[in-house]
Short mmCIF file of C-alpha atoms and ligand atoms in Angstrom, two decimals:
data_model
loop_
_atom_site.label_atom_id
_atom_site.label_comp_id
_atom_site.label_asym_id
_atom_site.label_seq_id
_atom_site.Cartn_x
_atom_site.Cartn_y
_atom_site.Cartn_z
CA MET A 1043 -9.11 11.37 -58.57
CA ARG A 1044 -9.25 15.08 -59.38
CA SER A 1045 -7.76 17.80 -56.72
CA ARG A 1046 -10.36 19.94 -56.18
CA ARG A 1047 -9.20 22.65 -53.85
CA SER A 1048 -10.84 25.77 -54.19
CA VAL A 1049 -12.96 25.37 -56.95
CA LEU A 1050 -13.64 28.61 -58.52
CA ALA A 1051 -18.10 30.20 -59.38
CA VAL A 1052 -17.59 32.00 -63.01
CA PRO A 1053 -20.95 33.96 -63.83
CA GLY A 1054 -21.81 32.80 -67.86
CA SER A 1055 -22.89 35.85 -68.25
CA ASN A 1056 -20.06 37.81 -68.02
CA PRO A 1057 -17.13 38.04 -70.39
CA ARG A 1058 -14.65 39.19 -68.83
CA PHE A 1059 -14.89 36.71 -66.02
CA LEU A 1060 -14.87 34.99 -68.29
CA GLU A 1061 -11.44 35.53 -69.61
CA LYS A 1062 -9.84 36.05 -66.44
CA ALA A 1063 -10.76 32.05 -65.06
CA GLN A 1064 -8.49 30.52 -67.41
CA THR A 1065 -5.26 32.95 -65.12
CA LEU A 1066 -6.21 32.22 -61.76
CA PRO A 1067 -4.76 29.42 -59.63
CA VAL A 1068 -7.38 27.20 -59.09
CA ASP A 1069 -8.22 23.40 -59.49
CA GLU A 1070 -11.68 24.40 -60.55
CA VAL A 1071 -13.84 26.36 -62.83
CA PHE A 1072 -17.43 26.08 -63.04
CA LEU A 1073 -18.98 27.90 -65.47
CA ASP A 1074 -22.16 28.94 -63.95
CA LEU A 1075 -26.45 29.16 -66.14
CA GLU A 1076 -27.66 29.25 -62.53
CA ASP A 1077 -27.88 31.68 -59.56
CA SER A 1078 -25.42 33.77 -60.33
CA VAL A 1079 -26.71 33.71 -64.36
CA ALA A 1080 -30.54 36.61 -64.66
CA PRO A 1081 -33.15 33.99 -65.88
CA LEU A 1082 -33.12 36.32 -69.13
CA ALA A 1083 -28.86 36.51 -69.49
CA LYS A 1084 -29.23 31.70 -69.43
CA GLU A 1085 -29.32 32.08 -73.17
CA GLU A 1086 -26.85 34.33 -74.72
CA ALA A 1087 -24.52 32.52 -71.01
CA ARG A 1088 -25.16 29.52 -73.58
CA GLY A 1089 -22.92 30.53 -76.32
CA ASN A 1090 -20.84 32.79 -74.19
CA ILE A 1091 -19.70 29.62 -72.07
CA VAL A 1092 -19.96 27.08 -75.12
CA THR A 1093 -17.35 29.82 -76.68
CA ALA A 1094 -15.21 29.78 -73.83
CA LEU A 1095 -14.66 26.33 -73.26
CA ARG A 1096 -14.17 26.09 -76.80
CA GLU A 1097 -11.93 28.81 -77.10
CA GLY A 1098 -10.27 29.41 -74.05
CA ASP A 1099 -6.98 28.62 -71.97
CA TRP A 1100 -8.50 26.04 -69.04
CA THR A 1101 -4.90 23.39 -68.97
CA GLY A 1102 -4.48 22.12 -65.30
CA LYS A 1103 -8.27 22.98 -64.19
CA THR A 1104 -10.99 20.07 -63.83
CA ARG A 1105 -13.33 22.12 -66.74
CA VAL A 1106 -17.04 22.13 -65.15
CA VAL A 1107 -20.18 24.02 -66.15
CA ARG A 1108 -23.69 24.17 -63.12
CA VAL A 1109 -26.81 24.27 -65.11
CA ASN A 1110 -30.19 25.41 -63.62
CA ASP A 1111 -32.14 22.65 -61.66
CA LEU A 1112 -34.65 20.68 -62.61
CA THR A 1113 -37.88 23.11 -61.18
CA THR A 1114 -36.32 25.00 -63.93
CA GLN A 1115 -37.83 25.05 -68.25
CA TRP A 1116 -34.23 25.77 -68.65
CA THR A 1117 -32.06 22.90 -67.81
CA TYR A 1118 -32.57 20.81 -70.62
CA ARG A 1119 -31.69 22.74 -72.84
CA ASP A 1120 -28.92 24.26 -70.83
CA VAL A 1121 -27.40 19.94 -70.99
CA ILE A 1122 -27.96 20.19 -74.48
CA GLU A 1123 -26.35 23.29 -75.97
CA VAL A 1124 -23.07 22.70 -73.85
CA VAL A 1125 -23.17 19.54 -74.31
CA GLU A 1126 -23.32 19.43 -77.26
CA GLY A 1127 -21.30 22.58 -78.38
CA ALA A 1128 -18.72 21.72 -75.96
CA GLY A 1129 -18.97 18.37 -75.38
CA ALA A 1130 -15.54 17.55 -75.38
CA TYR A 1131 -13.12 19.79 -73.61
CA LEU A 1132 -16.32 19.21 -70.39
CA ASP A 1133 -15.79 18.02 -67.58
CA CYS A 1134 -18.81 17.41 -65.68
CA VAL A 1135 -21.93 19.39 -65.57
CA MET A 1136 -22.92 20.41 -62.26
CA LEU A 1137 -26.83 20.10 -61.05
CA PRO A 1138 -27.91 22.59 -57.82
CA LYS A 1139 -30.03 21.65 -55.91
CA VAL A 1140 -30.05 18.28 -55.81
CA GLN A 1141 -34.10 16.52 -54.01
CA ASN A 1142 -34.12 13.40 -54.95
CA PRO A 1143 -31.41 10.08 -56.63
CA THR A 1144 -33.89 10.57 -60.28
CA GLU A 1145 -32.53 13.49 -60.66
CA VAL A 1146 -29.41 12.19 -60.93
CA VAL A 1147 -30.70 9.40 -63.23
CA TRP A 1148 -32.44 11.80 -65.71
CA LEU A 1149 -28.48 14.04 -65.75
CA ASP A 1150 -27.00 10.19 -66.32
CA THR A 1151 -29.03 9.23 -69.36
CA LEU A 1152 -29.03 12.19 -71.56
CA LEU A 1153 -25.70 12.97 -70.84
CA THR A 1154 -25.42 9.58 -72.75
CA GLN A 1155 -27.68 10.20 -75.37
CA ILE A 1156 -25.95 13.31 -76.89
CA GLU A 1157 -22.43 11.03 -75.86
CA LYS A 1158 -24.30 8.74 -78.79
CA THR A 1159 -25.28 11.16 -80.94
CA MET A 1160 -21.93 12.88 -80.37
CA GLY A 1161 -20.00 9.96 -80.76
CA TYR A 1162 -18.04 11.66 -78.24
CA GLU A 1163 -16.30 8.53 -75.12
CA PRO A 1164 -19.23 7.14 -73.29
CA GLY A 1165 -19.18 8.14 -69.32
CA ARG A 1166 -16.13 10.51 -69.43
CA ILE A 1167 -18.65 13.53 -68.56
CA GLY A 1168 -19.06 13.46 -64.63
CA ILE A 1169 -21.94 15.28 -62.45
CA GLU A 1170 -21.37 16.92 -59.24
CA ALA A 1171 -24.15 17.54 -57.17
CA GLN A 1172 -25.30 19.97 -54.97
CA ILE A 1173 -27.24 19.77 -51.84
CA GLU A 1174 -29.17 22.57 -51.10
CA ASN A 1175 -32.22 22.00 -49.19
CA ALA A 1176 -34.28 19.91 -46.45
CA ARG A 1177 -35.05 17.84 -49.09
CA GLY A 1178 -31.78 17.43 -50.14
CA LEU A 1179 -29.97 16.28 -47.05
CA VAL A 1180 -32.26 14.08 -45.96
CA ASN A 1181 -31.69 12.19 -49.20
CA VAL A 1182 -28.79 12.21 -50.09
CA ASP A 1183 -27.23 8.88 -49.20
CA ALA A 1184 -30.22 7.70 -52.07
CA ILE A 1185 -28.24 10.86 -53.98
CA ALA A 1186 -25.23 9.33 -53.88
CA GLY A 1187 -25.23 6.27 -54.76
CA SER A 1188 -26.62 7.23 -58.17
CA SER A 1189 -25.32 7.52 -60.71
CA ARG A 1190 -21.43 6.13 -61.36
CA ARG A 1191 -20.62 9.69 -62.76
CA LEU A 1192 -21.18 11.02 -60.04
CA GLU A 1193 -18.20 12.47 -58.90
CA THR A 1194 -18.49 15.20 -56.18
CA LEU A 1195 -21.18 16.63 -53.59
CA VAL A 1196 -21.27 19.67 -52.61
CA PHE A 1197 -22.68 21.58 -50.47
CA GLY A 1198 -24.80 25.32 -50.99
CA PRO A 1199 -24.85 26.17 -48.07
CA ALA A 1200 -26.65 29.78 -49.10
CA ASP A 1201 -29.92 28.26 -50.57
CA PHE A 1202 -29.46 25.52 -47.52
CA MET A 1203 -29.54 28.28 -45.06
CA ALA A 1204 -32.11 30.21 -46.88
CA SER A 1205 -34.89 26.31 -47.27
CA VAL A 1206 -34.82 25.32 -43.83
CA GLY A 1207 -35.08 28.32 -41.84
CA MET A 1208 -32.31 29.16 -40.59
CA ARG A 1209 -31.92 32.49 -39.15
CA THR A 1210 -28.91 35.06 -40.59
CA LEU A 1211 -28.02 36.56 -43.12
CA VAL A 1212 -24.08 36.27 -43.30
CA VAL A 1213 -23.15 32.21 -45.27
CA GLY A 1214 -21.21 30.19 -43.30
CA GLU A 1215 -20.54 32.44 -40.63
CA GLN A 1216 -22.79 30.75 -37.52
CA PRO A 1217 -26.42 32.12 -36.64
CA PRO A 1218 -26.23 35.32 -33.56
CA GLY A 1219 -28.17 33.27 -29.72
CA TYR A 1220 -26.35 29.72 -31.19
CA GLU A 1221 -23.93 30.28 -29.75
CA GLU A 1222 -22.79 26.40 -28.62
CA GLY A 1223 -21.46 24.41 -31.52
CA ASP A 1224 -21.08 24.54 -34.50
CA ALA A 1225 -24.14 24.89 -36.53
CA TYR A 1226 -23.52 23.79 -39.65
CA HIS A 1227 -21.69 20.60 -38.15
CA TYR A 1228 -24.52 17.63 -38.99
CA ILE A 1229 -24.46 19.73 -42.79
CA LEU A 1230 -21.44 18.86 -43.03
CA MET A 1231 -21.27 15.98 -41.54
CA ARG A 1232 -24.06 14.08 -42.73
CA LEU A 1233 -22.56 15.35 -46.43
CA LEU A 1234 -18.97 13.87 -45.90
CA MET A 1235 -20.47 10.56 -44.60
CA ALA A 1236 -22.38 9.76 -47.96
CA ALA A 1237 -19.84 11.20 -50.05
CA ARG A 1238 -17.41 8.95 -48.31
CA THR A 1239 -19.44 6.39 -48.79
CA TYR A 1240 -19.73 5.28 -52.17
CA ASP A 1241 -15.98 7.46 -52.91
CA LEU A 1242 -16.66 10.75 -53.99
CA GLN A 1243 -15.64 14.02 -53.32
CA VAL A 1244 -17.85 16.53 -51.54
CA ILE A 1245 -16.60 20.14 -51.42
CA ASP A 1246 -17.81 23.01 -49.60
CA GLY A 1247 -19.69 26.22 -51.09
CA PRO A 1248 -18.84 29.76 -51.35
CA TYR A 1249 -17.96 32.50 -47.93
CA LEU A 1250 -20.02 36.00 -49.58
CA GLN A 1251 -18.31 37.84 -47.24
CA ILE A 1252 -14.93 38.10 -49.75
CA LYS A 1253 -12.96 41.27 -48.65
CA ASP A 1254 -13.30 38.89 -44.97
CA VAL A 1255 -10.07 36.48 -46.04
CA GLU A 1256 -9.17 35.48 -42.27
CA GLY A 1257 -13.29 34.85 -42.35
CA PHE A 1258 -13.04 32.74 -45.22
CA ARG A 1259 -10.42 30.39 -44.10
CA ARG A 1260 -11.66 30.67 -40.59
CA VAL A 1261 -14.96 28.88 -42.33
CA ALA A 1262 -12.71 26.68 -44.58
CA ARG A 1263 -10.45 25.26 -42.02
CA ARG A 1264 -13.45 23.94 -40.39
CA ALA A 1265 -14.14 22.01 -43.70
CA ALA A 1266 -11.10 21.12 -44.39
CA ALA A 1267 -10.02 19.43 -40.94
CA LEU A 1268 -13.18 17.21 -40.07
CA GLY A 1269 -11.99 15.90 -43.78
CA PHE A 1270 -14.29 18.02 -47.52
CA ASP A 1271 -11.98 18.46 -50.42
CA GLY A 1272 -11.99 21.43 -51.31
CA LYS A 1273 -14.03 24.99 -51.08
CA TRP A 1274 -14.88 27.57 -54.31
CA VAL A 1275 -14.06 30.77 -54.47
CA LEU A 1276 -15.71 32.97 -55.70
CA HIS A 1277 -12.44 36.32 -55.73
CA PRO A 1278 -9.38 36.34 -56.50
CA SER A 1279 -9.12 36.97 -53.12
CA GLN A 1280 -9.99 33.79 -52.19
CA VAL A 1281 -7.84 31.97 -53.94
CA GLU A 1282 -4.41 30.63 -52.52
CA ALA A 1283 -6.16 30.68 -48.98
CA ALA A 1284 -8.32 28.10 -50.17
CA ASN A 1285 -4.97 26.13 -51.62
CA GLU A 1286 -2.82 26.62 -48.33
CA VAL A 1287 -6.56 25.53 -46.58
CA PHE A 1288 -7.03 22.72 -47.58
CA SER A 1289 -3.95 20.81 -48.50
CA PRO A 1290 -1.91 19.85 -46.07
CA THR A 1291 1.23 21.90 -43.72
CA GLN A 1292 4.56 20.87 -45.57
CA GLU A 1293 5.14 19.13 -41.60
CA ASP A 1294 2.68 17.35 -41.70
CA TYR A 1295 3.22 15.56 -45.33
CA ASP A 1296 6.60 14.74 -44.72
CA HIS A 1297 4.89 13.69 -41.52
CA ALA A 1298 2.85 11.47 -43.21
CA GLU A 1299 5.44 9.97 -46.16
CA LEU A 1300 7.16 8.55 -43.57
CA ILE A 1301 5.07 6.44 -41.42
CA LEU A 1302 4.00 5.20 -45.10
CA GLU A 1303 8.47 4.12 -45.68
CA ALA A 1304 8.80 3.56 -42.09
CA TYR A 1305 5.71 1.46 -42.36
CA GLU A 1306 6.21 0.01 -45.64
CA TYR A 1307 10.15 -0.51 -44.45
CA TYR A 1308 9.12 -2.62 -40.77
CA THR A 1309 6.54 -4.53 -42.07
CA THR A 1310 8.51 -6.97 -44.49
CA VAL A 1311 12.39 -6.83 -44.45
CA GLU A 1312 11.70 -7.16 -39.78
CA LYS A 1313 7.56 -8.45 -40.58
CA ARG A 1314 6.95 -6.25 -37.98
CA GLY A 1315 3.30 -4.67 -37.93
CA ALA A 1316 3.34 -2.85 -34.42
CA VAL A 1317 6.40 -0.73 -34.50
CA MET A 1318 8.31 2.96 -33.30
CA LEU A 1319 8.53 5.70 -35.74
CA GLY A 1320 10.51 7.77 -32.64
CA ASP A 1321 8.01 8.81 -29.71
CA GLU A 1322 5.07 7.83 -32.35
CA MET A 1323 3.54 4.07 -31.74
CA ILE A 1324 2.35 3.87 -35.90
CA ASP A 1325 -0.08 0.55 -37.37
CA GLU A 1326 -2.14 -0.56 -40.06
CA ALA A 1327 -4.22 2.42 -39.13
CA SER A 1328 -1.65 4.95 -39.56
CA ARG A 1329 -0.62 4.03 -42.06
CA LYS A 1330 -4.00 4.95 -44.07
CA MET A 1331 -4.84 7.69 -42.51
CA ALA A 1332 -1.18 8.79 -44.09
CA LEU A 1333 -2.55 7.82 -47.18
CA VAL A 1334 -4.93 10.62 -46.86
CA VAL A 1335 -2.52 13.15 -45.96
CA ALA A 1336 -0.35 11.70 -48.82
CA ALA A 1337 -2.18 12.25 -51.65
CA LYS A 1338 -4.01 15.25 -51.42
CA GLY A 1339 -0.23 16.18 -50.70
CA ARG A 1340 0.90 14.65 -53.72
CA ALA A 1341 -1.68 15.90 -56.02
CA ALA A 1342 -0.69 19.56 -54.13
CA GLY A 1343 2.33 19.16 -55.76
CA LEU A 1344 4.34 18.87 -52.41
CA SER A 1345 8.03 17.61 -52.87
CA ARG A 1346 9.62 15.72 -49.11
CA THR A 1347 11.90 17.27 -47.23
CA LYS A 1348 12.74 14.35 -45.05
CA SER A 1349 13.58 10.68 -45.64
CA PHE A 1350 13.39 7.40 -43.33
CA THR A 1351 16.43 6.02 -42.04
CA PRO A 1352 16.13 3.22 -40.40
C1 GLV B 1633 -24.34 27.74 -53.59
O1 GLV B 1633 -25.48 27.44 -54.80
C2 GLV B 1633 -25.91 27.66 -52.50
O2 GLV B 1633 -26.58 27.95 -52.34
O3 GLV B 1633 -24.41 28.58 -51.73
MG1 MG B 1634 -27.56 27.82 -54.46
#
């Protein structure tokens, strides 16, 4: 599974940002044709993106293009121009404002046709589906199961808040007047359940107050604690925070690797199923929890600082 702790949004209409993005230590970039690109700039942005993908150095990053949503006139040309022009340099297509599984099926079919026409490897290009309105959320289970190309569900908080009539202009912050609990909890959980049902990753959307890195961290931690894999970043100032918040701490990583090693030793060498590791009881369920943290730590490039001795 690809690491997607930090997912950088880059407007396809801005060649300077397309250059700069290549230098930032993010796990994924998505080159945007949708809401960060003005209607009159869409066509030129397609060309910029093809050039940037073909000629840029994106080493170490997952390369994604966000096309326009299927209520617009742009979507099919976005996909055809970008994938025919740079399909071999592209990992996924992101489809915004998905409301029904048929939209994902449409994209899957079109990608298959382009792959055949161009002689690309069949099925290599993945899909990321953004859930950004009530209908998308209500249909999220069917959307999550709609294509083998799907790799992630992505929450689009700005569009979502607008679509349901949430009374705030600050994306990710609690709406004034809602004093108890977290107004986003249901939405995040709903996405998480649908994603995990189909072994997909799940990514939180943007935090627009780019000067407020502490605010970014606070909102990112909420999603990370639930199990989200990463979050969008809009500015270099948010990158380090995202990579950190969505990686386990060194302490948790060491602990997880210790549990795995100790459990392996006790169950195979000593043939015991529930055993003590220091002060804690570990069993098969602990192993599964440890696997999650260890996998995230390895993907984040952490290395162990403690080893197990029976
Ligand atoms: C992202 O696309 C959002 O609407 O928040
Ligand atoms: Mg949006």
